[in-house]
Amino acid sequence: ATLAEALGHRRGKGMRSLLSSSPSPQDGPQLHHLDRNHRRPVELSPSRQTFSDRMMEDSIAAAEEVISKWGPEVEASLFCGNGRAEADRFLRAASDLHRSMLFFTSPSANSAASPATRSAVLFRAQSLLSAAMRRLERELHLLLSDHCHLLDSHCSSSSDASTIEDAAKSITEMESALDVVMRDLRAVAEAMISAGYTRECVRVYKTVRKSFIDKSIRQLGFQRLTQSQVQKLDGSALESRIRAWLAAAPIAFRILFSRERLLCDRIFAGSDAIRESCFAGVARDAAAALLAFPESAARSKRSPEKLFRILDLYDTLVEFWPDIESLFIFESTAAVRSQAVVSLLRLAEVARSTLADFEAAIERDASRSPVPGGDVHPLTRYVMNYLVFLADYELALVDIFADSPLQTPSPLPDSFFEAAAVATSPTSSHSSPSSASTTTSFEGSPWSSSSSAAAGSVSVRIAWLVLVLICKLESKAELYREAALSYLFLANNIQYILRKVNESALRPLLGDEWVAQHEAKARHYAASYARLAWVKVAAAIPADVSGMEADERMCGFNAALEAECRGQAGWVVVSDGGLREEVRKRWRRWWFRRTECSTRGA
């Protein structure tokens, strides 16, 4: 190991220092120096040679014969075609050269050579070993390039196969070829490392493989951008970049980086330090750049619509976090793990802030124009469609709000978490829906719990947002001059809310009890509408009279009925079919009771 380090760091200088002393005359005939032009072998005097000297000299001569055939002018590869036997001879020659050098530098070696003779032999062996290592550097570069191509061919061949059998055969053939390349790469790497050329081996490996990884990520559609560049992107451009990242990142971490880790483990199986250094040098920068993008995207301008992309980024990062932990486990790759954590924390912070902005936007809605006919308000459609999409991110939201309990005012205006008490007494024509509202605290809701985790659940937050919406709708109901139309407006909007809940993932989040309570509230508003809308007509119902008085009462009833029908011509009378039929039944029962009372009074 000491010699290998010395040769690895002081090859030229070390040999020259050994040759600086010339043989003394009393040493007798020792050895003639290697003629660099004619490559004459260095020979020891037969009278001074030991058996080991002769063996090492023959080994150097044999190695020179093999290595000289693969000079820099030879473009072919040692490992192409039928050249693997020649590659084995070349690798053995390099190993023999290194062993010979160890012999002549060992104080305990059974050698009769003088120091000057040993210096000359070492110089010759070092020159040959340097030539061999330059060749192996080139072979390593070629093999790694062919390996990159092999990976691409493996993917394309299996995907282009017309049948399952063809695909299986193609995969088997490619895996067999890949095993051969792996063995060749490992053999070259071991030869270079054992000869003290670790630095050159690692440099070639990192250069080729880093270029491949960077190119592959670009081909996946991801382009590295600085944070300032991301900040300058407009909405559509940022959306496009996010989509590209969502497609590229899982492939990069689960395929590219995973294969790179396996490749390092197989080629450099003999050294943990070299494996770690090579993997870190190849994958660390690319992985850190990929993981920095979500943080940069989160720092761009916030908007409620951007929340879904923020949650997409968060979901994807959480999904392959185990891959990040297992692949980048080394201390030298700690920056990759740190960047992933920073991005997750930033995305979570932005998600919480954006949802708070969304709630504030509902409360700040300042539209003062009543919706014609008491139809569903645009704010209701927007909020409920938003919540429907939001419900699809339940797992991410649970994680994001795990340590952020919901903070609400107490007591709350208008409890829509408890069953509404349906009023039975007639309401005056000047009353409004909000005047009949009750005030309760949030603790009465189906999700009330002493634990902060329960208070921060997704169900509670969505229920709270619906409550904020309904409170806003109550204030908008007061814009109508007719109390009946105010109730109709609320009935239509709450029924729309229920329909969106029942048709989406909101239903299991909010639960059956929540749905039943709000269905009762919708029925209450619809019944109040029917009662107020037709109260004047009911008052004109003729009692048990006869003659001219009966005719007059009937005319008055018909006039009141026609006037009410004209007044409600543009109203959207309970858009839900089931609720509309229930309102009709309630109206008929109420009508019969009124007429019966009028008859009895007469």
PDB file of C-alpha atoms in Angstrom, residues 384-395 397-398 447 458-460 462-463 466 497-512 514-515:
ATOM      1  CA  MET A 384     -67.268  24.327  -3.555  1.00  0.00           C
ATOM      2  CA  ASN A 385     -65.401  23.414  -6.724  1.00  0.00           C
ATOM      3  CA  TYR A 386     -62.204  24.507  -4.959  1.00  0.00           C
ATOM      4  CA  LEU A 387     -62.989  22.325  -1.936  1.00  0.00           C
ATOM      5  CA  VAL A 388     -63.819  19.348  -4.144  1.00  0.00           C
ATOM      6  CA  PHE A 389     -60.317  19.531  -5.635  1.00  0.00           C
ATOM      7  CA  LEU A 390     -58.820  20.142  -2.201  1.00  0.00           C
ATOM      8  CA  ALA A 391     -60.366  16.965  -0.801  1.00  0.00           C
ATOM      9  CA  ASP A 392     -58.244  14.889  -3.185  1.00  0.00           C
ATOM     10  CA  TYR A 393     -55.154  15.996  -1.233  1.00  0.00           C
ATOM     11  CA  GLU A 394     -56.343  14.705   2.132  1.00  0.00           C
ATOM     12  CA  LEU A 395     -53.122  12.861   3.042  1.00  0.00           C
ATOM     13  CA  LEU A 397     -53.176  18.206   4.136  1.00  0.00           C
ATOM     14  CA  VAL A 398     -53.240  15.947   7.200  1.00  0.00           C
ATOM     15  CA  TRP A 447     -65.396  16.864  15.188  1.00  0.00           C
ATOM     16  CA  VAL A 458     -58.744  18.126   7.305  1.00  0.00           C
ATOM     17  CA  SER A 459     -62.407  17.513   8.078  1.00  0.00           C
ATOM     18  CA  VAL A 460     -62.519  20.367  10.545  1.00  0.00           C
ATOM     19  CA  ILE A 462     -63.077  21.982   5.268  1.00  0.00           C
ATOM     20  CA  ALA A 463     -66.150  22.198   7.503  1.00  0.00           C
ATOM     21  CA  VAL A 466     -68.009  25.750   4.348  1.00  0.00           C
ATOM     22  CA  ILE A 497     -73.239  22.660  -1.402  1.00  0.00           C
ATOM     23  CA  LEU A 498     -74.792  19.333  -0.428  1.00  0.00           C
ATOM     24  CA  ARG A 499     -74.782  18.113  -4.029  1.00  0.00           C
ATOM     25  CA  LYS A 500     -71.064  18.874  -4.427  1.00  0.00           C
ATOM     26  CA  VAL A 501     -70.316  17.156  -1.114  1.00  0.00           C
ATOM     27  CA  ASN A 502     -72.276  14.028  -2.005  1.00  0.00           C
ATOM     28  CA  GLU A 503     -70.674  13.746  -5.443  1.00  0.00           C
ATOM     29  CA  SER A 504     -67.058  14.011  -4.290  1.00  0.00           C
ATOM     30  CA  ALA A 505     -64.453  12.961  -1.740  1.00  0.00           C
ATOM     31  CA  LEU A 506     -65.912  15.602   0.586  1.00  0.00           C
ATOM     32  CA  ARG A 507     -68.638  13.173   1.681  1.00  0.00           C
ATOM     33  CA  PRO A 508     -66.370  10.788   3.652  1.00  0.00           C
ATOM     34  CA  LEU A 509     -64.459  13.763   5.044  1.00  0.00           C
ATOM     35  CA  LEU A 510     -67.486  15.605   6.398  1.00  0.00           C
ATOM     36  CA  GLY A 511     -69.499  12.526   7.298  1.00  0.00           C
ATOM     37  CA  ASP A 512     -73.145  11.503   7.341  1.00  0.00           C
ATOM     38  CA  TRP A 514     -72.781  16.772   8.758  1.00  0.00           C
ATOM     39  CA  VAL A 515     -74.761  15.988   5.606  1.00  0.00           C
TER      40      VAL A 515
END
